[in-house]
XYZ file of C-alpha atoms in Angstrom:
725
model
C 0.000 0.000 0.000
C 1.517 3.283 -1.095
C -1.146 5.541 0.402
C -4.413 5.178 2.282
C -7.035 7.622 3.576
C -10.757 7.489 4.319
C -11.548 8.492 0.722
C -8.890 6.777 -1.424
C -6.016 4.344 -1.559
C -2.990 3.863 -3.784
C -1.439 0.419 -4.268
C 0.563 -1.545 -6.806
C -1.597 -3.207 -9.457
C 1.412 -4.653 -11.224
C 5.127 -4.091 -11.070
C 5.697 -0.439 -11.830
C 1.989 0.321 -12.323
C 0.068 1.885 -9.450
C -3.692 2.137 -9.023
C -5.331 5.103 -7.309
C -8.822 4.112 -6.177
C -11.419 6.650 -5.047
C -13.386 4.946 -2.279
C -15.161 7.434 -0.050
C -17.238 6.474 2.942
C -20.819 6.074 1.756
C -22.323 5.014 -1.546
C -20.710 7.548 -3.899
C -17.486 9.386 -4.579
C -17.484 13.162 -4.708
C -14.728 15.732 -4.787
C -15.333 17.489 -1.498
C -12.589 19.579 0.069
C -11.487 16.695 2.280
C -11.120 14.334 -0.702
C -9.114 16.936 -2.595
C -6.795 17.259 0.411
C -6.323 13.457 0.390
C -5.715 13.514 -3.359
C -2.987 16.098 -2.771
C -1.258 13.691 -0.371
C -1.711 10.709 -2.704
C -0.206 12.561 -5.665
C 2.728 13.686 -3.502
C 3.319 10.022 -2.659
C 3.273 9.065 -6.360
C 5.656 11.913 -7.213
C 8.116 10.465 -4.684
C 7.921 6.878 -5.993
C 10.867 6.389 -8.389
C 9.802 2.909 -9.535
C 6.485 4.251 -10.873
C 6.021 3.508 -14.589
C 2.260 4.061 -15.041
C -0.919 4.993 -13.148
C -4.544 3.868 -13.254
C -7.144 6.123 -11.623
C -10.461 4.417 -10.885
C -13.233 3.943 -8.335
C -14.326 1.204 -5.944
C -17.918 2.452 -6.242
C -20.570 1.738 -8.838
C -19.767 5.104 -10.452
C -16.470 6.932 -10.837
C -17.041 10.389 -9.298
C -20.379 12.213 -9.335
C -18.737 15.613 -9.145
C -17.969 18.117 -6.436
C -19.834 18.071 -3.137
C -22.714 20.424 -3.860
C -23.544 20.674 -0.154
C -20.323 22.689 0.146
C -21.135 25.060 -2.709
C -23.051 27.721 -0.815
C -20.263 27.901 1.759
C -17.653 28.189 -0.987
C -19.747 30.803 -2.796
C -20.005 32.802 0.408
C -16.243 33.006 0.832
C -14.345 36.162 -0.161
C -13.420 36.065 -3.837
C -9.714 36.037 -3.014
C -10.075 32.927 -0.831
C -12.140 31.117 -3.436
C -9.626 32.032 -6.146
C -6.759 30.689 -4.064
C -8.624 27.468 -3.339
C -9.335 26.959 -7.054
C -5.700 27.681 -7.844
C -4.705 25.002 -5.342
C -7.097 22.457 -6.893
C -5.896 23.283 -10.390
C -2.237 22.948 -9.392
C -3.142 19.536 -7.982
C -4.849 18.432 -11.203
C -1.874 19.762 -13.172
C 0.438 17.592 -11.058
C -1.593 14.519 -12.033
C -1.347 15.548 -15.676
C 2.398 16.238 -15.321
C 3.388 12.923 -13.720
C 6.422 11.579 -15.661
C 4.544 8.390 -16.565
C 1.509 7.538 -18.737
C -1.859 7.620 -16.975
C -5.314 6.198 -17.661
C -8.696 6.815 -16.028
C -10.838 3.664 -15.761
C -14.402 4.970 -15.781
C -17.820 3.483 -15.140
C -21.307 4.922 -14.868
C -21.547 8.520 -13.675
C -18.447 10.622 -14.276
C -19.692 14.156 -13.864
C -18.446 17.659 -13.175
C -15.273 17.500 -11.124
C -15.162 13.745 -11.760
C -15.026 14.367 -15.507
C -12.406 17.074 -14.960
C -10.298 14.643 -12.953
C -10.546 12.107 -15.799
C -9.492 14.773 -18.303
C -6.117 15.078 -16.565
C -5.087 11.560 -17.605
C -3.549 10.618 -20.943
C -6.178 7.976 -21.713
C -9.738 7.243 -20.628
C -11.244 3.748 -20.801
C -14.939 3.242 -20.073
C -17.603 0.624 -19.536
C -20.678 0.793 -21.756
C -22.799 2.242 -18.933
C -20.686 5.401 -18.759
C -22.477 8.744 -18.441
C -19.980 11.575 -18.632
C -20.221 15.342 -18.838
C -19.796 18.781 -17.328
C -23.274 19.835 -16.102
C -22.039 22.815 -14.059
C -23.971 25.408 -16.076
C -27.197 23.825 -14.830
C -26.121 24.965 -11.357
C -25.398 28.506 -12.478
C -21.625 28.068 -12.648
C -19.087 26.671 -15.145
C -16.298 24.096 -14.920
C -13.733 25.255 -12.378
C -11.201 22.402 -12.272
C -9.891 22.811 -15.799
C -12.818 21.367 -17.739
C -13.248 24.388 -20.003
C -9.515 24.295 -20.789
C -8.854 20.593 -21.367
C -12.114 19.562 -23.052
C -11.843 21.896 -26.114
C -8.249 20.769 -26.645
C -9.272 17.126 -26.441
C -12.511 16.942 -28.482
C -12.503 20.193 -30.449
C -13.908 23.611 -29.690
C -17.384 23.158 -31.231
C -18.050 19.888 -29.413
C -16.752 21.224 -26.106
C -18.810 24.411 -26.346
C -21.962 22.369 -26.939
C -21.329 20.035 -23.999
C -20.338 22.776 -21.568
C -22.940 25.437 -22.404
C -25.802 22.925 -22.422
C -24.507 20.910 -19.487
C -24.904 17.766 -21.618
C -24.221 14.303 -20.275
C -23.226 11.821 -23.005
C -23.211 8.039 -23.207
C -20.161 5.814 -23.577
C -20.752 5.501 -27.323
C -21.116 9.252 -27.763
C -18.007 9.895 -25.674
C -15.995 7.501 -27.837
C -17.141 9.205 -31.053
C -16.204 12.587 -29.614
C -12.751 11.386 -28.569
C -13.577 11.963 -24.927
C -12.746 8.317 -24.227
C -10.345 5.931 -25.962
C -12.281 2.684 -25.725
C -15.224 0.757 -24.268
C -14.823 -2.574 -22.463
C -16.868 -4.892 -20.301
C -16.891 -4.036 -16.614
C -14.778 -7.048 -15.653
C -12.173 -6.051 -18.258
C -11.856 -2.421 -17.173
C -8.639 -2.796 -15.196
C -7.064 -5.318 -17.594
C -7.859 -3.031 -20.501
C -6.312 -0.100 -18.634
C -3.168 -2.157 -18.008
C -2.930 -2.954 -21.723
C -3.172 0.747 -22.595
C -0.443 1.579 -20.113
C 1.837 -1.241 -21.251
C 1.527 -0.045 -24.844
C 2.438 3.460 -23.722
C 5.316 2.335 -21.522
C 6.763 0.238 -24.354
C 6.568 3.171 -26.762
C 3.951 1.648 -29.047
C 1.700 4.640 -28.409
C 2.756 8.255 -28.124
C 1.247 9.235 -24.794
C 3.390 12.364 -24.604
C 1.677 13.726 -27.711
C -1.751 13.112 -26.137
C -0.656 15.088 -23.133
C 0.982 17.915 -25.021
C -2.212 18.573 -26.956
C -4.077 19.308 -23.709
C -1.281 21.493 -22.326
C -0.767 23.650 -25.420
C -2.863 26.461 -26.820
C -5.976 25.452 -28.728
C -4.867 24.373 -32.215
C -7.500 26.033 -34.339
C -7.277 28.589 -37.137
C -8.291 32.053 -35.847
C -11.163 32.325 -38.344
C -12.517 28.897 -37.385
C -12.208 29.726 -33.702
C -14.054 32.999 -34.187
C -16.848 31.286 -36.103
C -17.231 28.650 -33.350
C -17.423 31.320 -30.665
C -19.882 33.521 -32.603
C -22.174 30.527 -33.204
C -21.950 29.423 -29.566
C -22.746 32.913 -28.265
C -25.770 33.208 -30.539
C -27.132 29.855 -29.364
C -26.513 30.753 -25.713
C -28.307 34.091 -26.082
C -31.237 32.283 -27.676
C -31.511 29.373 -25.215
C -30.185 30.672 -21.895
C -31.081 34.346 -22.056
C -30.080 37.007 -19.583
C -31.252 35.208 -16.448
C -28.721 32.388 -16.802
C -25.243 33.964 -17.143
C -23.164 30.780 -16.725
C -23.224 29.450 -20.326
C -22.055 32.809 -21.727
C -19.367 33.100 -19.039
C -18.121 29.640 -20.056
C -17.913 30.707 -23.718
C -16.086 33.902 -22.762
C -13.683 31.947 -20.550
C -12.890 29.508 -23.350
C -12.373 32.431 -25.722
C -10.029 34.209 -23.305
C -7.865 31.125 -22.819
C -8.015 29.649 -26.316
C -4.628 30.894 -27.501
C -2.870 30.446 -24.181
C -1.042 27.415 -22.780
C -2.682 25.378 -20.055
C -1.597 27.213 -16.922
C -2.507 30.655 -18.254
C -5.783 29.349 -19.683
C -6.681 27.907 -16.280
C -6.294 31.352 -14.755
C -8.785 32.644 -17.347
C -11.206 29.884 -16.359
C -10.927 30.829 -12.692
C -11.383 34.526 -13.498
C -14.704 33.732 -15.196
C -15.762 31.107 -12.634
C -15.464 33.197 -9.463
C -17.893 36.015 -10.463
C -20.557 33.407 -11.245
C -20.458 32.233 -7.643
C -21.445 35.773 -6.580
C -24.675 35.653 -8.629
C -28.122 35.088 -7.189
C -28.727 32.624 -10.028
C -25.984 30.262 -8.868
C -27.185 30.429 -5.262
C -30.777 29.778 -6.342
C -29.954 26.846 -8.630
C -27.723 25.209 -6.034
C -30.430 25.742 -3.422
C -32.938 24.131 -5.776
C -30.649 21.129 -6.258
C -30.302 20.732 -2.487
C -34.093 20.983 -2.156
C -34.425 18.166 -4.698
C -32.115 16.016 -2.600
C -34.075 16.851 0.554
C -37.402 15.889 -1.019
C -35.878 12.707 -2.455
C -34.800 11.845 1.086
C -38.356 12.349 2.357
C -39.628 10.141 -0.455
C -37.154 7.384 0.415
C -38.385 7.472 4.016
C -41.925 6.840 2.763
C -41.107 4.180 0.174
C -39.473 1.879 2.724
C -42.712 1.840 4.740
C -44.970 0.432 2.055
C -44.603 -1.510 -1.193
C -45.659 0.199 -4.371
C -49.053 -0.826 -5.779
C -48.985 -3.618 -8.348
C -52.342 -2.949 -10.041
C -53.825 0.509 -10.515
C -57.021 1.957 -11.938
C -57.914 5.387 -13.268
C -61.553 6.479 -13.224
C -62.383 9.086 -15.850
C -60.755 8.768 -19.247
C -60.261 12.373 -20.252
C -56.944 13.956 -21.186
C -55.799 13.796 -17.549
C -57.076 10.256 -17.037
C -55.437 9.031 -20.227
C -52.178 10.731 -19.227
C -52.209 9.178 -15.739
C -52.985 5.723 -17.184
C -50.157 6.103 -19.691
C -47.698 7.152 -16.988
C -48.659 4.234 -14.756
C -48.287 1.669 -17.546
C -45.071 3.314 -18.758
C -43.655 2.875 -15.251
C -44.437 -0.810 -15.154
C -47.695 -0.695 -13.157
C -50.626 -2.137 -15.144
C -53.722 0.012 -15.039
C -57.458 -0.273 -15.689
C -58.877 2.800 -17.411
C -62.603 3.212 -16.723
C -65.257 5.525 -18.079
C -69.002 5.080 -18.433
C -68.949 6.799 -21.818
C -67.527 4.665 -24.658
C -66.400 7.767 -26.550
C -64.562 9.153 -23.496
C -62.946 5.775 -22.853
C -61.713 5.668 -26.423
C -60.430 9.250 -26.103
C -58.393 8.233 -23.043
C -56.908 5.252 -24.887
C -56.193 7.482 -27.882
C -54.357 9.925 -25.608
C -52.133 7.127 -24.307
C -51.494 5.844 -27.844
C -50.595 9.360 -29.022
C -48.047 9.666 -26.223
C -46.558 6.268 -27.106
C -46.318 7.220 -30.771
C -44.389 10.366 -29.857
C -41.924 8.250 -27.882
C -41.414 5.948 -30.855
C -40.995 8.851 -33.273
C -38.326 10.416 -31.060
C -36.410 7.131 -30.856
C -36.871 6.830 -27.097
C -38.927 3.669 -27.418
C -39.275 0.788 -29.856
C -42.603 -0.217 -31.373
C -42.432 -3.483 -29.414
C -41.902 -1.590 -26.131
C -44.799 0.721 -26.965
C -47.055 -2.239 -27.699
C -46.194 -3.743 -24.311
C -47.093 -0.520 -22.506
C -50.331 -0.178 -24.464
C -51.233 -3.744 -23.511
C -50.827 -2.794 -19.822
C -53.723 -0.301 -20.135
C -56.999 -2.216 -19.858
C -60.184 -0.301 -20.788
C -63.135 -1.219 -18.559
C -66.747 -0.054 -18.324
C -67.929 -1.402 -14.968
C -66.886 -1.012 -11.331
C -66.894 -4.750 -10.696
C -63.888 -5.083 -12.988
C -61.746 -3.210 -10.462
C -61.689 -5.788 -7.679
C -57.988 -6.613 -8.189
C -56.774 -3.031 -7.783
C -54.329 -1.878 -5.113
C -54.863 1.798 -5.864
C -57.498 3.840 -7.694
C -57.105 7.375 -9.038
C -60.409 9.196 -9.533
C -60.113 11.764 -12.338
C -63.706 12.674 -13.193
C -65.172 16.169 -13.600
C -64.269 18.716 -10.895
C -67.625 18.515 -9.128
C -67.885 17.621 -5.457
C -71.182 15.713 -5.668
C -70.119 13.670 -8.687
C -66.735 12.860 -7.204
C -68.272 11.728 -3.921
C -70.678 9.389 -5.706
C -67.989 7.900 -7.937
C -65.649 7.312 -4.977
C -68.397 5.754 -2.843
C -69.396 3.416 -5.677
C -65.795 2.356 -6.279
C -65.199 1.738 -2.582
C -67.917 -0.913 -2.590
C -66.212 -2.861 -5.403
C -62.575 -2.894 -4.280
C -60.922 -4.707 -1.394
C -60.811 -3.162 2.067
C -57.072 -2.622 1.613
C -57.342 -0.760 -1.684
C -56.177 2.872 -1.636
C -58.556 5.442 -3.115
C -57.266 8.793 -4.360
C -58.758 11.811 -6.069
C -57.077 13.933 -8.719
C -59.094 16.927 -7.575
C -57.364 20.241 -8.118
C -59.285 22.300 -5.577
C -61.963 20.421 -3.538
C -60.821 19.635 0.037
C -60.035 15.952 0.412
C -61.739 15.725 3.808
C -65.017 16.846 2.217
C -64.766 14.152 -0.455
C -63.969 11.591 2.253
C -67.333 12.207 3.925
C -68.926 9.830 1.414
C -66.542 6.960 2.265
C -66.692 4.156 4.814
C -62.890 3.880 4.929
C -61.626 7.482 4.870
C -58.285 6.336 6.287
C -57.636 4.652 2.902
C -58.247 7.875 0.989
C -56.165 10.917 0.062
C -55.671 13.400 -2.741
C -53.279 12.686 -5.613
C -53.123 15.834 -7.692
C -51.309 15.491 -11.025
C -50.491 18.434 -13.270
C -51.182 18.742 -16.978
C -49.623 17.463 -19.185
C -49.061 14.464 -16.920
C -46.040 12.943 -18.719
C -44.109 16.230 -18.629
C -45.000 17.749 -15.255
C -42.838 16.213 -12.510
C -44.870 17.229 -9.433
C -47.620 15.256 -7.713
C -49.314 16.772 -4.665
C -50.203 14.032 -2.166
C -52.934 15.570 0.007
C -53.437 14.298 3.520
C -57.077 14.468 4.667
C -58.238 14.656 8.291
C -58.559 10.870 8.513
C -55.910 9.754 6.020
C -53.607 7.121 7.529
C -49.812 7.233 7.395
C -49.900 3.915 5.545
C -52.058 5.443 2.803
C -49.687 8.384 2.402
C -46.707 6.011 2.157
C -48.462 3.903 -0.507
C -49.399 6.912 -2.644
C -45.945 8.488 -2.323
C -44.438 5.178 -3.441
C -46.836 4.982 -6.387
C -46.006 8.537 -7.490
C -42.294 7.821 -7.117
C -42.613 4.603 -9.127
C -44.326 6.670 -11.846
C -41.227 8.848 -12.068
C -42.853 11.802 -10.327
C -41.728 13.954 -7.422
C -44.349 13.615 -4.689
C -44.750 16.400 -2.133
C -47.077 15.748 0.805
C -49.313 18.739 1.572
C -52.115 19.522 3.982
C -55.788 19.685 3.095
C -57.481 22.960 2.195
C -59.241 24.443 -0.855
C -56.696 24.415 -3.679
C -54.130 22.570 -1.512
C -50.771 24.241 -2.094
C -50.148 24.941 -5.778
C -53.596 26.155 -6.809
C -54.058 27.970 -3.520
C -50.971 30.121 -4.163
C -51.641 30.426 -7.909
C -55.063 32.027 -7.660
C -54.033 35.102 -5.645
C -51.575 35.697 -8.507
C -54.351 35.298 -11.086
C -56.721 37.440 -8.994
C -54.038 40.112 -8.885
C -53.771 39.888 -12.667
C -57.526 40.407 -12.933
C -57.296 43.503 -10.705
C -54.390 44.822 -12.746
C -56.296 44.402 -16.012
C -59.360 46.090 -14.510
C -57.023 48.901 -13.477
C -56.089 49.519 -17.092
C -52.945 47.427 -17.654
C -52.082 46.295 -21.165
C -52.351 42.503 -21.230
C -49.545 41.914 -23.736
C -47.231 44.140 -21.683
C -48.064 42.251 -18.482
C -47.245 38.925 -20.152
C -44.023 40.298 -21.633
C -42.824 41.644 -18.271
C -43.631 38.466 -16.358
C -41.933 36.315 -19.000
C -38.900 38.378 -19.960
C -38.242 40.299 -16.759
C -39.441 38.009 -13.975
C -38.790 34.785 -15.868
C -42.070 32.844 -15.870
C -42.350 30.415 -18.824
C -45.597 32.182 -19.751
C -47.351 35.291 -18.557
C -50.674 35.157 -16.643
C -52.862 35.820 -19.688
C -51.286 33.045 -21.732
C -51.362 30.756 -18.691
C -55.109 31.329 -18.345
C -55.544 30.565 -22.047
C -53.674 27.288 -21.581
C -55.566 26.310 -18.397
C -58.905 27.315 -19.917
C -60.940 30.309 -18.779
C -63.916 28.072 -17.881
C -61.711 25.958 -15.606
C -60.096 29.047 -14.084
C -63.502 30.630 -13.477
C -64.767 27.505 -11.715
C -61.693 27.228 -9.513
C -61.675 30.933 -8.615
C -65.208 30.544 -7.251
C -64.139 27.447 -5.279
C -61.235 29.446 -3.863
C -63.490 32.399 -3.076
C -65.783 30.106 -1.131
C -62.803 28.697 0.768
C -61.152 32.075 1.470
C -63.985 34.620 1.329
C -62.109 37.369 3.083
C -59.184 37.353 0.701
C -60.045 35.736 -2.636
C -63.420 37.310 -3.271
C -64.484 37.227 -6.912
C -65.439 40.711 -8.046
C -68.660 40.957 -10.014
C -66.801 42.399 -12.968
C -63.557 40.506 -13.381
C -61.738 39.527 -16.515
C -61.742 35.745 -15.881
C -65.526 35.566 -15.448
C -66.016 37.949 -18.377
C -64.018 35.775 -20.773
C -65.592 32.537 -19.494
C -69.056 34.021 -20.056
C -68.133 35.043 -23.600
C -66.884 31.494 -24.289
C -63.436 32.902 -24.956
C -61.954 29.891 -23.224
C -58.383 30.088 -24.477
C -56.621 27.395 -26.459
C -59.545 24.965 -26.264
C -61.747 27.440 -28.166
C -58.810 28.950 -30.105
C -59.717 32.335 -28.644
C -59.043 33.845 -25.239
C -56.696 36.700 -24.422
C -54.949 35.674 -27.644
C -55.941 34.012 -30.870
C -54.456 30.522 -31.108
C -53.622 29.347 -34.626
C -52.598 25.815 -35.603
C -49.109 25.941 -37.113
C -49.712 22.771 -39.120
C -47.331 20.767 -36.941
C -49.765 20.064 -34.135
C -48.812 23.150 -32.115
C -50.812 26.275 -31.373
C -49.203 29.656 -31.941
C -50.548 32.707 -30.099
C -51.391 35.836 -32.011
C -52.611 39.206 -30.719
C -56.345 39.823 -30.817
C -57.024 43.250 -32.328
C -60.482 43.330 -30.751
C -59.229 42.707 -27.219
C -59.835 46.232 -25.948
C -63.452 46.117 -27.153
C -63.975 42.811 -25.355
C -62.640 44.363 -22.138
C -65.042 47.328 -22.332
C -67.591 45.918 -19.789
C -64.886 46.213 -17.116
C -65.130 49.994 -17.432
C -61.369 50.328 -17.327
C -59.201 53.259 -18.320
C -56.016 52.059 -20.045
C -52.835 53.223 -18.332
C -49.157 52.357 -18.246
C -47.528 50.448 -15.397
C -43.788 50.111 -14.901
C -42.220 46.677 -15.036
C -41.545 46.830 -11.286
C -45.173 47.726 -10.595
C -46.428 44.821 -12.668
C -44.091 42.359 -10.932
C -44.935 43.671 -7.471
C -48.684 43.677 -8.044
C -48.672 40.080 -9.244
C -46.030 38.533 -7.007
C -46.860 40.049 -3.602
C -50.199 38.160 -3.324
C -48.505 34.881 -4.285
C -45.699 35.377 -1.763
C -48.207 36.219 0.962
C -50.232 33.075 0.270
C -47.146 30.849 0.255
C -46.229 32.205 3.685
C -49.765 31.559 4.960
C -49.541 27.964 3.719
C -46.302 27.565 5.637
C -47.834 29.158 8.750
C -50.775 26.744 8.599
C -48.678 23.647 7.949
C -50.140 23.110 4.472
C -46.547 22.879 3.282
C -43.993 21.583 5.751
C -40.772 23.310 4.749
C -39.349 26.043 2.511
C -37.489 23.328 0.592
C -40.693 21.440 -0.300
C -42.529 24.659 -1.104
C -39.855 25.982 -3.444
C -39.402 22.690 -5.262
C -43.179 22.308 -5.664
C -43.444 25.832 -7.086
C -40.732 25.174 -9.671
C -41.982 21.695 -10.582
C -45.716 22.417 -10.431
C -46.058 26.046 -11.552
C -42.920 26.629 -13.577
C -41.664 29.222 -11.078
C -38.386 30.510 -12.573
C -35.617 28.089 -11.496
C -33.026 30.878 -11.493
C -34.995 32.463 -8.628
C -35.084 29.177 -6.693
C -38.674 29.459 -5.410
C -40.595 31.914 -3.236
C -38.586 31.389 -0.045
C -35.274 31.721 -1.899
C -36.711 34.796 -3.668
C -37.626 36.273 -0.283
C -34.195 35.540 1.167
C -32.467 37.085 -1.851
C -34.752 40.129 -1.765
C -34.525 40.218 2.076
C -37.677 39.836 4.121
C -37.412 43.415 5.354
C -37.117 44.899 1.874
C -40.019 42.785 0.654
C -42.310 43.922 3.482
C -41.370 47.557 2.959
C -42.280 47.231 -0.706
C -45.491 45.304 -0.002
C -46.677 48.024 2.388
C -46.878 50.394 -0.580
C -49.661 48.254 -2.062
C -51.656 47.629 1.118
C -54.559 49.803 -0.097
C -55.272 47.355 -2.922
C -57.047 44.953 -0.593
C -56.595 41.838 1.566
C -54.545 40.006 -1.075
C -51.765 42.456 -0.261
C -51.939 42.111 3.536
C -48.608 40.860 4.836
C -48.899 37.709 7.027
C -47.836 38.081 10.660
C -45.021 35.540 10.469
C -43.492 37.356 7.502
C -43.605 40.621 9.446
C -41.848 38.836 12.304
C -39.079 37.712 9.955
C -38.769 41.258 8.642
C -38.133 42.756 12.089
C -34.674 41.187 12.260
C -34.448 40.546 8.505
C -34.381 36.814 9.256
C -33.956 34.506 6.242
C -35.960 31.300 5.773
C -33.002 29.179 4.731
C -29.981 28.532 6.994
C -27.110 30.791 6.067
C -23.870 29.177 4.828
C -20.604 29.476 6.681
C -18.554 32.503 5.801
C -15.379 30.597 4.867
C -14.656 27.573 2.703
C -12.804 24.589 4.070
C -9.209 24.943 2.988
C -7.469 22.028 1.350
C -3.874 23.186 1.738
């Protein structure tokens, strides 16, 4: 044994050839500050071993290295820029020492080799992989860029165009793709990974391969004609501006860093990378995206706690074969859980089956699924007409019309046909679960399971706990949602639950703003381009359907009469009454025209102002800040109330649910992150200016309490990074 620590060991694999094995405590390897300190010691040991002729770097885990330790990021980001720069310089000097060892080196890679793990692999002369390799530099998805030499070595290894694409998009490629790119040098079976690495090294040691040339290419300036380089950079910048936009600065910073270091040798180019990396860590975007990632891990942990308590259902049923029902049935079958799809109307049942078939066809057309696989999934969806065909079900999802009386009858009828252990759920979007449970004999076996449309694309499922819902039922439904590939978040019971409850104050505020004279197209543009929503409130209402929105706003008004009152003259009711229902009627706030490819394109409606005339409004201009404040303050207030009441259990769950369920801008991290970044005190001071607009704008008591001392909702990171020197 040449070296041993809690995260790695170095030993002789064969005479003259050493093997450095990453083997951290726990299930995965990651490049945290402690591991980097150990790597520093291990490399020093190798540098002092005169009999060394070659080196293999590999992992004892299922994957190589999943990247840096993201739990350390916020602490590192919070450090003074000079300290962070010095720490990065230290890490880069360490990686350079691996690359500069006087012997050939090979990285033996399997499964996930991401971020810092990929950058570590780039330091070696050769990379050999198993066919399950997934490799890439996804740092831009966290609001930063490669910081351990990835933006320097990758362009020199696989070409500038390829590297720019992988880095700016944060792409993760397969073993086959990596081989084509030149990112790896071969693919072998898992049990041949070390033997194959030895063969590569022996060829290099004997002089049959020129490993020094491989190395020199990565250490030199980028070998590309100036005109070609300029064209690559211009194209990359144009694509970044188009796809990332101004709210996500990391991809453009990566391009600029590569450009700055392109004609410089390795060490100078690395300093350019660091100079572009450090400012990104100061951005709110990086903090928000890292926070969002940590929230994902937190919610996954909660899900794991539930899934160990109860097996996933083996046979499901969906009652109501509309678009939602067909989507839920498809998702269940796609995830390996056979499903009965029931509707009393033959035409509706066929429509649900057709929806599932359409989704399967799209998968086949995109190459994500074979026709045989699609046929197997279709066969797992069994259309039924009668309740007595559901006796073998473990779980039932009711997805009929959003009407309390109808839902209660359907659920009561189903309960009589299934076993006493069968779980019943409702896909209601607004009706309190405890009210629906009043019709049931076994309310402990019942909860809400609220999917979002379109089901295959939307990752969130709200699991709603009623007054009498058992823990076992919650565990079963969470497991089912998880098995379906969804992110379940358990919420408390109330009208609208969490997502719709916080959405409708936002939509009510939009209605008030329109009645106050705001230009609808301007409001949408501001909320999309300035705040960052995927669509503005008017387009969102068109997509949801103005009839649906009108129904739900009255449900919410009944549930929260003091705050969500529906004004007699409001734009949502007006449009619903005029049958301007949005996309479903091809006319709402916009005209929706079929583009001939199965997509609807919005177009302005020249008659919009005439349609709005019954509101008696006087058109006026609002600043972008006014529009954002008027729409967002009611949503923030309602989120805080949900937290106060225990409807949502933590800021982490709330923020993840908002991003996954509503499309809240990821670069803002969610409402609680938005509040922390704004500061609770500054938010309350701003909100006070709008207090005359009504109860939607009344600041909750707990938020005022936070504002007194400017207390954040998330724990604050340490002020200094852990040093590795």
